[in-house]
PDB file of C-alpha atoms in Angstrom:
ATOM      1  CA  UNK A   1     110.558 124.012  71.572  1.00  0.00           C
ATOM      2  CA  UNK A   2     107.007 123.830  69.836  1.00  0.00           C
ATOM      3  CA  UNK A   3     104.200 121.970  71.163  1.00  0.00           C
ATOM      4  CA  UNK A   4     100.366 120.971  69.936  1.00  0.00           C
ATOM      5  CA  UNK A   5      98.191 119.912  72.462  1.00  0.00           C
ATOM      6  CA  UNK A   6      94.580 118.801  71.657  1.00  0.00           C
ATOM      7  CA  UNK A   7      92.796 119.521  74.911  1.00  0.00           C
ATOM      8  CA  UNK A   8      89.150 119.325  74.296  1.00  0.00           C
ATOM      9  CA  UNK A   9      87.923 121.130  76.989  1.00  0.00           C
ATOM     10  CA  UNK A  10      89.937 124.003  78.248  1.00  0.00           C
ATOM     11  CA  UNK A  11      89.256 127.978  78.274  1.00  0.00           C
ATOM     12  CA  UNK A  12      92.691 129.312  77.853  1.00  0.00           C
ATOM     13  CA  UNK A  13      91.794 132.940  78.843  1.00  0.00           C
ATOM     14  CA  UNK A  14      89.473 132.072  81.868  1.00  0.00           C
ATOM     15  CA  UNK A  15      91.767 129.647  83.225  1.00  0.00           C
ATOM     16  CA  UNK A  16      94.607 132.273  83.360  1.00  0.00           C
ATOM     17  CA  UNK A  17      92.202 134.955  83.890  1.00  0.00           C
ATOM     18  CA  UNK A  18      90.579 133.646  86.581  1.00  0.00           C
ATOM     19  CA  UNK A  19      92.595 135.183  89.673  1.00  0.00           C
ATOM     20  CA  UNK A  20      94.560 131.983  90.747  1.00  0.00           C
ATOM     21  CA  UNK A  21      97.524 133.046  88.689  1.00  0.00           C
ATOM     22  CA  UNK A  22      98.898 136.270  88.371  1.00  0.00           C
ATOM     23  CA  UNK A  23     102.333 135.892  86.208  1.00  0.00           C
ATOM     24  CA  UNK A  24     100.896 136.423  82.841  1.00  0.00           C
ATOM     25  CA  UNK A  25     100.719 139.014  80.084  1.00  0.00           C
ATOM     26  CA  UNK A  26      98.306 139.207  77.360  1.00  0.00           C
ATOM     27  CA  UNK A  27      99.736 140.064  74.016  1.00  0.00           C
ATOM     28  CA  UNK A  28      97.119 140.104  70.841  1.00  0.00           C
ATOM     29  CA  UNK A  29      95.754 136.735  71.087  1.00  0.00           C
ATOM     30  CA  UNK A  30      99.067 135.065  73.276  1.00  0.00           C
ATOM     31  CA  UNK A  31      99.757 134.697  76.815  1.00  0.00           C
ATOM     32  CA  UNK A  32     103.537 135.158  77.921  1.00  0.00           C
ATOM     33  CA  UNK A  33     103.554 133.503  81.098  1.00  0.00           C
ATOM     34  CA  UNK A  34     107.032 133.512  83.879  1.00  0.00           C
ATOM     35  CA  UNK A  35     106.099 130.342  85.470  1.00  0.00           C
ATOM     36  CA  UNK A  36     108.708 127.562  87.453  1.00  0.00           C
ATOM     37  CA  UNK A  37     111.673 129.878  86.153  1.00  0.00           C
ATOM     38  CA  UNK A  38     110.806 129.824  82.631  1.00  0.00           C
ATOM     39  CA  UNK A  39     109.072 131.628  79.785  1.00  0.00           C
ATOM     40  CA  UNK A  40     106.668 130.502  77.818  1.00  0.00           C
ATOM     41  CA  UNK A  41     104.122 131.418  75.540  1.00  0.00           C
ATOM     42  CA  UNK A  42     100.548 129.933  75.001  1.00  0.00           C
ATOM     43  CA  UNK A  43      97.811 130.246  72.425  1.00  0.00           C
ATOM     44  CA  UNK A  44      94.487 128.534  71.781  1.00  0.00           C
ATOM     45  CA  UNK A  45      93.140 127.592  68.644  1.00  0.00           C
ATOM     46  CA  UNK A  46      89.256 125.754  69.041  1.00  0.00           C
ATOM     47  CA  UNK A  47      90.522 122.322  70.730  1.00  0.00           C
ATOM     48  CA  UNK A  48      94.148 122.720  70.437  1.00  0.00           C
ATOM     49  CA  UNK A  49      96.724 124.709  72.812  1.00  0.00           C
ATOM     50  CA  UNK A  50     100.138 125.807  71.113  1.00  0.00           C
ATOM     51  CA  UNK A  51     103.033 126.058  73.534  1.00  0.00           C
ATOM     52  CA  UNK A  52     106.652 127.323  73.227  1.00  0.00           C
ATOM     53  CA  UNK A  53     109.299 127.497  75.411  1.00  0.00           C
ATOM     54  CA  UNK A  54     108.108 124.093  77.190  1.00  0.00           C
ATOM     55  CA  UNK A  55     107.140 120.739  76.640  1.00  0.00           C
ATOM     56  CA  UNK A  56     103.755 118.382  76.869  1.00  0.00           C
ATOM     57  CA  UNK A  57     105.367 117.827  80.606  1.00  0.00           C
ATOM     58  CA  UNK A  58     104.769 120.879  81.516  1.00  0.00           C
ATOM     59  CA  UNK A  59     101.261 121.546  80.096  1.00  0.00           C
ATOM     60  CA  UNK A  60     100.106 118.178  81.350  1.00  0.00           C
ATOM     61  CA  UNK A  61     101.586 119.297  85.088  1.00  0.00           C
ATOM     62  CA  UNK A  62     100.638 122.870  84.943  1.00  0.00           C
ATOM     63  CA  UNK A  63      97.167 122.507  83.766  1.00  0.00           C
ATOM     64  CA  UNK A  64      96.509 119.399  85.768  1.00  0.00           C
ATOM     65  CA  UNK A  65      95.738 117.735  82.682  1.00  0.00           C
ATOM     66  CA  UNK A  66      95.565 114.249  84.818  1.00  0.00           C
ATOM     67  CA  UNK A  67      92.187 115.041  86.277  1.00  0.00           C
ATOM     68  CA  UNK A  68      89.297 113.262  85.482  1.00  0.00           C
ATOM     69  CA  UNK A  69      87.747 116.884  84.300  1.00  0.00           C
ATOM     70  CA  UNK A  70      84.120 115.799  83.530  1.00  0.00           C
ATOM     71  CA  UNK A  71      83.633 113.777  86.446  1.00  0.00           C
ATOM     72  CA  UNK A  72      85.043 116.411  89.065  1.00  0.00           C
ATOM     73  CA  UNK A  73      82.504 118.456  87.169  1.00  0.00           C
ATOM     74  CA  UNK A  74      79.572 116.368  87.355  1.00  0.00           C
ATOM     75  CA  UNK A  75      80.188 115.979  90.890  1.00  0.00           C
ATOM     76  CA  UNK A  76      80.148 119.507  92.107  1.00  0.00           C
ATOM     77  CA  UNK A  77      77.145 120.322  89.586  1.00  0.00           C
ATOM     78  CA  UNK A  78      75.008 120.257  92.603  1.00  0.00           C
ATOM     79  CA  UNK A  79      73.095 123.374  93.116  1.00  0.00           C
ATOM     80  CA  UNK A  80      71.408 126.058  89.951  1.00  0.00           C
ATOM     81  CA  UNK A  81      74.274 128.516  91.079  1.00  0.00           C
ATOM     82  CA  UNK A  82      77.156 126.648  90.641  1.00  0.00           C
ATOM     83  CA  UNK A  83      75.221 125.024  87.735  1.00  0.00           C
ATOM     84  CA  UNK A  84      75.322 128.505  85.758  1.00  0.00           C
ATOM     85  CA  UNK A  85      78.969 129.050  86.637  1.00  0.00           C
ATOM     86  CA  UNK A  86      79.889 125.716  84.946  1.00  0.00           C
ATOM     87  CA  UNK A  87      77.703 126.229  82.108  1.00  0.00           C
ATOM     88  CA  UNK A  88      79.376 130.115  81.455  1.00  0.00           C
ATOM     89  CA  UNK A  89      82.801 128.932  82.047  1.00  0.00           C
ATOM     90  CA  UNK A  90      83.725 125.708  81.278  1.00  0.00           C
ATOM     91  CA  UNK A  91      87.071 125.166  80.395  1.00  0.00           C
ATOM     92  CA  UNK A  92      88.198 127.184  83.353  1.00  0.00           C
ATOM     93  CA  UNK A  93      91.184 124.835  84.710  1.00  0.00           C
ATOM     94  CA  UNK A  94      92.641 124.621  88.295  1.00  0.00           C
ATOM     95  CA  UNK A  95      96.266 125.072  87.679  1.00  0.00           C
ATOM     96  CA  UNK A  96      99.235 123.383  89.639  1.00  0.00           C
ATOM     97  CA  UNK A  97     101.635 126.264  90.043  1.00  0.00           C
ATOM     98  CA  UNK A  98     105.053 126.130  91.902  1.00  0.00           C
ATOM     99  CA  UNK A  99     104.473 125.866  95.690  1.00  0.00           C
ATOM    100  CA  UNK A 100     106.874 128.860  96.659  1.00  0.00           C
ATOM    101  CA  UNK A 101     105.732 131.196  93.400  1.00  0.00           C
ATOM    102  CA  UNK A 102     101.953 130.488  94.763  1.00  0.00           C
ATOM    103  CA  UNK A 103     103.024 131.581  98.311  1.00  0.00           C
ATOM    104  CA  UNK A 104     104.597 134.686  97.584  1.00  0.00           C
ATOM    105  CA  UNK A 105     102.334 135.193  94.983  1.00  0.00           C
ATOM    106  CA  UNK A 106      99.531 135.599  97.253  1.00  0.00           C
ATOM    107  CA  UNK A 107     101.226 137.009 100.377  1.00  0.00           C
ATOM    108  CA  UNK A 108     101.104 140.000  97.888  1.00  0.00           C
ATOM    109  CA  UNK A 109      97.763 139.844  97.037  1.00  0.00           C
ATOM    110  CA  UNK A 110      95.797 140.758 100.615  1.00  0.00           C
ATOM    111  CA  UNK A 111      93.343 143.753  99.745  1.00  0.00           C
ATOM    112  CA  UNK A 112      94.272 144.402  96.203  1.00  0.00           C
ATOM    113  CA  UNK A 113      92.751 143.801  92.973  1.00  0.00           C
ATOM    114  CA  UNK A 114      94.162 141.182  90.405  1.00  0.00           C
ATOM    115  CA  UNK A 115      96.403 143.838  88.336  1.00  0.00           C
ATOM    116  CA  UNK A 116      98.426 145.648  91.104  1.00  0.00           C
ATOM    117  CA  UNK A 117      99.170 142.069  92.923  1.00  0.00           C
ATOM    118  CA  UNK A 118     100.424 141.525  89.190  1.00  0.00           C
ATOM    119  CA  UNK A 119     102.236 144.572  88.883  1.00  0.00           C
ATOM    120  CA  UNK A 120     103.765 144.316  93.094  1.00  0.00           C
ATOM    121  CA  UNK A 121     104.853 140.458  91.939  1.00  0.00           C
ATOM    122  CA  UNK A 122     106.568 141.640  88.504  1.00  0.00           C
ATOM    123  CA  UNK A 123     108.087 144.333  90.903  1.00  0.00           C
ATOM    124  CA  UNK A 124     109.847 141.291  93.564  1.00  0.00           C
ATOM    125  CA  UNK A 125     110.881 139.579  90.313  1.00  0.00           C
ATOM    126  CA  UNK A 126     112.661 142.310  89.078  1.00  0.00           C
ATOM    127  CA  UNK A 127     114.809 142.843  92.843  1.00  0.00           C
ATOM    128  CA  UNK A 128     116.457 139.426  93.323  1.00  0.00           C
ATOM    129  CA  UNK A 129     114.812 136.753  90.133  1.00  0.00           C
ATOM    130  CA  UNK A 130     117.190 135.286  87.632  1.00  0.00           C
ATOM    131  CA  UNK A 131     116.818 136.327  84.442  1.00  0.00           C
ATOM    132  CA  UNK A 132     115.707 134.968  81.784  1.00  0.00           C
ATOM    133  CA  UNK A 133     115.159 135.389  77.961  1.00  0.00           C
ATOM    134  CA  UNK A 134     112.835 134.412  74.966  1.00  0.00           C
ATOM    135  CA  UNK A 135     113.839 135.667  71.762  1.00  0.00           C
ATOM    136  CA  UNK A 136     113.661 139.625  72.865  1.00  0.00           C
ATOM    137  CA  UNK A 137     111.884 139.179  75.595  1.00  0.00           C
ATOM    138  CA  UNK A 138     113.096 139.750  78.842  1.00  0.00           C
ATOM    139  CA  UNK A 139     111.604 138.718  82.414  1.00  0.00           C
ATOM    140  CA  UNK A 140     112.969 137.405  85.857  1.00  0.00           C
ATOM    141  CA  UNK A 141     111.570 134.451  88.121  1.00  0.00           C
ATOM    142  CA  UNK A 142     110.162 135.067  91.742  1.00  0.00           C
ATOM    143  CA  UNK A 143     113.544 135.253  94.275  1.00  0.00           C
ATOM    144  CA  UNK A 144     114.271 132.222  95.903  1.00  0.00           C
ATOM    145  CA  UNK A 145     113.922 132.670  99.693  1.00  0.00           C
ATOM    146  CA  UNK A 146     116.849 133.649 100.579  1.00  0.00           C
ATOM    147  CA  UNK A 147     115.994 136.285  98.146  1.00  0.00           C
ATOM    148  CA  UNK A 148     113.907 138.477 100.291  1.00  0.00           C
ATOM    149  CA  UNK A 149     115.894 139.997 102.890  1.00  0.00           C
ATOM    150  CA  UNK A 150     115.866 144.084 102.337  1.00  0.00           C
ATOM    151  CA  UNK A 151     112.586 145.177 103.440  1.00  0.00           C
ATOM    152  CA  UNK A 152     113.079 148.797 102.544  1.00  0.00           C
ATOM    153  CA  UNK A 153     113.187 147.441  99.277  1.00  0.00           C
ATOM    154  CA  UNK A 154     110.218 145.007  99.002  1.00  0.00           C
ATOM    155  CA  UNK A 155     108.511 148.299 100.279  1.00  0.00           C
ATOM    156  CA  UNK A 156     109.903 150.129  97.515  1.00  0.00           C
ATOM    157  CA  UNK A 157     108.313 147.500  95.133  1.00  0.00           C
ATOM    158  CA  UNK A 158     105.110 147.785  95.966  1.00  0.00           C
ATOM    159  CA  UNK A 159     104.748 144.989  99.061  1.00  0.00           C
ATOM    160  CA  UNK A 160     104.034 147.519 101.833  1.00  0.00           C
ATOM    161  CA  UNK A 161     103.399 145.888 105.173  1.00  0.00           C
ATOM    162  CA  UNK A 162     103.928 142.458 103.126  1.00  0.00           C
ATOM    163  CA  UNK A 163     107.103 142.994 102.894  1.00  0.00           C
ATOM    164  CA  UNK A 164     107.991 141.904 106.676  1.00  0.00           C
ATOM    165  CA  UNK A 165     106.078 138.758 106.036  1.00  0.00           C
ATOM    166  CA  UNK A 166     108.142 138.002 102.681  1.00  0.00           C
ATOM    167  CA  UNK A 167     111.479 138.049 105.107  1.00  0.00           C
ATOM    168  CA  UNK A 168     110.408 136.779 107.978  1.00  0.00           C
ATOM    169  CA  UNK A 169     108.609 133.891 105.885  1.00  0.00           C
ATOM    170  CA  UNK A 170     111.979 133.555 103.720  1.00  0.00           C
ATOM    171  CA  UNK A 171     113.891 132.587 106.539  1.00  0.00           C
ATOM    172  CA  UNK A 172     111.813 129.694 107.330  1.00  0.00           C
ATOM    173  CA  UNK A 173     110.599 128.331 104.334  1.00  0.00           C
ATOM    174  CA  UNK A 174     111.611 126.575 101.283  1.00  0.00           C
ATOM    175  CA  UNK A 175     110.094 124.394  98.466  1.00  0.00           C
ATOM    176  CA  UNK A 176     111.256 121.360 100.439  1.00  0.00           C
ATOM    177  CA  UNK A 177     108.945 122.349 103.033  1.00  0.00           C
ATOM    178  CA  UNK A 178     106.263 123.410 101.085  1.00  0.00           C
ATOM    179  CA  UNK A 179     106.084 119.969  99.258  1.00  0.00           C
ATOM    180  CA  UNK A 180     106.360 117.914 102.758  1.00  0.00           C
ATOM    181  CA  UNK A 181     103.047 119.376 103.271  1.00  0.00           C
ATOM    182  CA  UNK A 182     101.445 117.451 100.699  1.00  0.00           C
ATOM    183  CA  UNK A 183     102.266 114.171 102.898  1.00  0.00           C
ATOM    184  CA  UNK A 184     100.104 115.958 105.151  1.00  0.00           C
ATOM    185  CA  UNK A 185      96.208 115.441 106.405  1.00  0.00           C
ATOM    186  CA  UNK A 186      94.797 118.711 104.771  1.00  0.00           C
ATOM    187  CA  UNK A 187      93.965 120.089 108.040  1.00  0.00           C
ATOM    188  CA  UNK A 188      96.938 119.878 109.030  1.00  0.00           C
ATOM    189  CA  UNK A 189      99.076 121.309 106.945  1.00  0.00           C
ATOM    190  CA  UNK A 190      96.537 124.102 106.650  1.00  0.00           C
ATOM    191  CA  UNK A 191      97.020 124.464 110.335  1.00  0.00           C
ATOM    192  CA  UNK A 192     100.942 124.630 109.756  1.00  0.00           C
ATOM    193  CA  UNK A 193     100.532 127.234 106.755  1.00  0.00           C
ATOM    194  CA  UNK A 194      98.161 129.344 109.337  1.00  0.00           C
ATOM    195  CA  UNK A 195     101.326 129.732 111.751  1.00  0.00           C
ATOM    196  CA  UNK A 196     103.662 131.492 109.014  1.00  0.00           C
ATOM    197  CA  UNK A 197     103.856 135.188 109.466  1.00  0.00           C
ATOM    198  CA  UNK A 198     100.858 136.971 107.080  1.00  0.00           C
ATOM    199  CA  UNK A 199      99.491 133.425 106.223  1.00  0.00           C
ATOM    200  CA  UNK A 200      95.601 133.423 106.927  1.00  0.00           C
ATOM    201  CA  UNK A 201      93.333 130.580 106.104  1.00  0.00           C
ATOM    202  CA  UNK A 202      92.916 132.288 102.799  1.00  0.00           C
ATOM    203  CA  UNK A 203      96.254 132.301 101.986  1.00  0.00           C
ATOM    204  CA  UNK A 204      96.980 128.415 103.003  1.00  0.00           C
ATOM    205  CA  UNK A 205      93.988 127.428 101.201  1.00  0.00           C
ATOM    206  CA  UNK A 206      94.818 129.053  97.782  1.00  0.00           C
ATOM    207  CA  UNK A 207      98.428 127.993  98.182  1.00  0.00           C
ATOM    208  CA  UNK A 208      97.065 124.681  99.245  1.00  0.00           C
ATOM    209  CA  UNK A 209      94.124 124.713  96.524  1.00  0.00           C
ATOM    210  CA  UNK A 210      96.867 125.536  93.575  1.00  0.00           C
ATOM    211  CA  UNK A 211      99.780 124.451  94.266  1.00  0.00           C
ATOM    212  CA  UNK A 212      99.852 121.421  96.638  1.00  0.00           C
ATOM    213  CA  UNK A 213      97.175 118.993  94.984  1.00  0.00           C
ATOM    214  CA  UNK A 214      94.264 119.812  98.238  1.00  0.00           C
ATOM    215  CA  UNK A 215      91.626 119.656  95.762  1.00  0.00           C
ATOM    216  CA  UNK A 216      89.044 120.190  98.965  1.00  0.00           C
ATOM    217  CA  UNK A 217      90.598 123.706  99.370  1.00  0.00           C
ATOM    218  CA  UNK A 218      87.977 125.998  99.578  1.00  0.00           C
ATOM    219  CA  UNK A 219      89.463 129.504  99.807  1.00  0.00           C
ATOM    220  CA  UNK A 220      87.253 132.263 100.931  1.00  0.00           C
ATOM    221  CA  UNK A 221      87.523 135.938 100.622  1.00  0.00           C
ATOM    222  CA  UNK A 222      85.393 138.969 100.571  1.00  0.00           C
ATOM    223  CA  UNK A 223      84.095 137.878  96.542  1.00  0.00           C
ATOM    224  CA  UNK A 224      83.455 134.427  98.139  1.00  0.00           C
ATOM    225  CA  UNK A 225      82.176 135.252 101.553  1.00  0.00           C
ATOM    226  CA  UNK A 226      79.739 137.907  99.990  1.00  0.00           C
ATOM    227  CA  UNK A 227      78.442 135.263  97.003  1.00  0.00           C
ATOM    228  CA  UNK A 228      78.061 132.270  99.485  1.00  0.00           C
ATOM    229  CA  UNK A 229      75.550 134.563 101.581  1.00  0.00           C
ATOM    230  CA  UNK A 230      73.795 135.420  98.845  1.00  0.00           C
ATOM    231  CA  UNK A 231      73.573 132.288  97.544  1.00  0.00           C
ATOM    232  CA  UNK A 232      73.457 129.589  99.704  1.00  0.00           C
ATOM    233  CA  UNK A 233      72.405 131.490 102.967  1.00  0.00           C
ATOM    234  CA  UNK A 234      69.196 133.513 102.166  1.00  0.00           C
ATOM    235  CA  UNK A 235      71.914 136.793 102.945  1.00  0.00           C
ATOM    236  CA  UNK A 236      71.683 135.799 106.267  1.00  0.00           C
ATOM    237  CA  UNK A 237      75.226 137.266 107.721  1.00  0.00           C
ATOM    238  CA  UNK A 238      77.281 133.833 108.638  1.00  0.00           C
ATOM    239  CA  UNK A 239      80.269 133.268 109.683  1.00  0.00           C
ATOM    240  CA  UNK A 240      83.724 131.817 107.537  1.00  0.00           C
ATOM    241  CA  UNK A 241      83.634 128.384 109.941  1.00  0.00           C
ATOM    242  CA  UNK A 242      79.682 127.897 109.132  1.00  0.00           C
ATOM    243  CA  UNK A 243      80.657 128.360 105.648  1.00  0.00           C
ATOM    244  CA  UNK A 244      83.384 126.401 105.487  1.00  0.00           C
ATOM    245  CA  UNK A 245      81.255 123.365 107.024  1.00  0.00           C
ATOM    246  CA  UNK A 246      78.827 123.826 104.155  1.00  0.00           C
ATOM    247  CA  UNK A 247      80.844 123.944 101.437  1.00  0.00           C
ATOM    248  CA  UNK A 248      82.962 120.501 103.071  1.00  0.00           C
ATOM    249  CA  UNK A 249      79.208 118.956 102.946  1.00  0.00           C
ATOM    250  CA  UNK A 250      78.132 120.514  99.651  1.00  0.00           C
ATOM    251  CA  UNK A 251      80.628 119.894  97.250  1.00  0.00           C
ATOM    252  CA  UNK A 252      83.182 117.413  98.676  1.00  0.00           C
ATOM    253  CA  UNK A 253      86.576 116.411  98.060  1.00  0.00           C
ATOM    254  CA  UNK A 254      86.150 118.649  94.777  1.00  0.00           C
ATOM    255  CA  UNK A 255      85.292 121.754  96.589  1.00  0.00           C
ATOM    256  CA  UNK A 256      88.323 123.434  95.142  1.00  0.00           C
ATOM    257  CA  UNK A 257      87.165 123.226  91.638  1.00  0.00           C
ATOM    258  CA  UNK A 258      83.396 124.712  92.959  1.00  0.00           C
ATOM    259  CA  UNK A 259      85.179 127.419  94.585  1.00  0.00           C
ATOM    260  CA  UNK A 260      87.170 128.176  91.443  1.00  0.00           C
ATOM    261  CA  UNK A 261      84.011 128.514  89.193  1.00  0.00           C
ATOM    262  CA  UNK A 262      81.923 130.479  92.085  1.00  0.00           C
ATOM    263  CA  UNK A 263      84.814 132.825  92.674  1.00  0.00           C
ATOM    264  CA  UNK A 264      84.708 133.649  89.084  1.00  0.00           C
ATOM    265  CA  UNK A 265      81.145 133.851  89.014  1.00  0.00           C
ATOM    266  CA  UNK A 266      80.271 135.606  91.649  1.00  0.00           C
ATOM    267  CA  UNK A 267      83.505 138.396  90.309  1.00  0.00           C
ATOM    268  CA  UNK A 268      82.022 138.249  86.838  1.00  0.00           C
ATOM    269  CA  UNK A 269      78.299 137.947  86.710  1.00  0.00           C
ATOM    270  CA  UNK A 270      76.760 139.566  90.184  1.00  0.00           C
ATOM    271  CA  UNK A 271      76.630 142.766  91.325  1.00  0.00           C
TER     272      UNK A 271
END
C-alpha cells in the first residue's frame, strides 16, 4: 500500500521530532514509525508526504489533517514569542496517536530525555507486543494491558520505578476507557487521569493533548515551566496553577497547539 498526499503545510521531521511521539526511527531521509499496531514508513518531498504500509485514513487521522491549520494558527499568534516559534517551525503538526500507546508512552517518559524514553518504550514492545513485519523489517506494538504484569521485567527493560505504575495502571485501564474520556468536560477527565497510579497533570494533559482531541491541553514540564517564566513572567518564580490560568486566558481553546510550538522552542532555540 502506496500513498501521495499533497499536504501543503506540514514539517515532517519537526512534527515527529518534536517530543510528542516517541515510536519512530530515522533512516536516510525516511521515518519508520510502529504506530496503532502497524508499520509504516513516511517521507516528504516539498508539499507532498509518501506513505506505505497505510492508507490516506490513516494520515488524515494521525496527523489531524481535519484541523482548520491556519486558523488555529492565527489564533494563538498572540504574543512576539510564540510569534517566532510559528515562524521557525511551521509545519510542526499535533498528532492524534492511540490513547493507550500515548499513556504508556509517557508513563515512561518522567525525568528522561526524548531518546532513552524511546529506547525504554522499544524495550516494553519487545516483552509482550505482537509482532509485526515490513518487508525485512521487524518491530512489535506496545502490550495491550493485560500485557504488563511482571514487574521484574518492565524493570529489566528500562521502566524502573515506572514499572509498578505500568501494572497497577494495566489492571484498570483499557482503550474503552481511555476513549469514554473524550465524552468528558476536559477538567474532568483530567481530574480522572490525575487519580491513575504515576499519572500527574503532565501526564493527563499530554495524553489528553495527543491522543484524546483536548486541544486546550496545555502540558507543562520543566522545558515549559522554565520558558513560560522567562517569557511571559519577567522570571518571576510562579507557580504551575498561575501558569496554567494564563495560558487558559492567553491562547484559548488552541492552547495545545501554543504549547506544542513553545515546547519546541523553548527546547530548541533558548538556553
Amino acid at each position: 500500500m502506496s500513498v501521495r498526499l499533497r499536504i501543503p503545510d506540514l514539517s515532517l521531521k519537526e512534527t515527529l521530532e518534536c517530543g510528542q511521539f516517541f515510536r519512530y526511527t530515522k533512516l536516510d531521509d525516511r521515518y519508520l514509525l510502529s504506530a496503532s499496531n502497524r508499520i509504516v514508513w513516511l517521507w516528504q518531498r516539498g508539499e507532498f508526504l509518501f506513505c506505505e504500509g497505510a492508507d490516506q485514513d490513516f494520515l488524515v487521522h494521525f496527523f489531524r489533517l481535519e484541523d482548520r491549520f491556519d486558523q488555529i494558527l492565527k489564533s494563538i499568534d498572540r504574543d512576539p514569542f510564540i510569534h517566532e516559534a510559528i515562524e521557525r517551525y511551521r509545519g510542526l503538526r499535533l498528532l492524534r496517536q492511540d490513547p493507550w500507546e500515548c499513556l504508556v508512552s509517557f508513563l515512561c517518559s518522567s525525568a528522561k530525555a526524548v531518546s532513552h524514553i524511546r529506547a525504554v518504550v522499544e524495550a516494553l514492545c519487545g516483552l509482550g507486543g505482537r509482532k509485526m513485519t515490513s518487508g525485512n523489517v521487524c518491530s512489535f506494538s506496545i502490550p495491550e494491558p493485560h500485557g504488563f504484569c511482571d514487574i521484574r521485567r518492565l524493570e529489566r527493560a528500562g521502566a524502573g520505578f515506572r514499572a509498578q505504575y505500568l501494572v497497577e495502571v494495566s489492571k484498570v485501564v483499557n482503550r474503552g476507557w481511555l476513549l469514554e474520556l473524550k465524552r468528558l468536560p476536559y477538567d474532568e477527565a483530567r481530574s480522572r487521569l490525575t487519580k491513575l497510579p504515576g499519572v500527574g497533570k503532565k501526564i493527563a494533559d499530554c495524553v489528553l493533548l495527543y491522543s484524546l482531541d483536548f486541544l486546550e491541553a496545555f502540558p507543562i514540564d520543566t522545558w515549559i515551566a522554565k520558558g513560560l517564566r522567562q517569557a511571559y513572567f519577567c522570571g518571576r518564580s510562579v507557580g504551575v496553577k498561575e501558569m496554567e490560568a494564563f495560558v487558559s486566558t492567553h491562547f484559548g481553546l488552541f492552547g495545545g497547539y501554543a504549547q506544542l510550538y513553545l515546547y519546541h522552542f523553548f527546547r530548541n532555540v533558548w538556553p
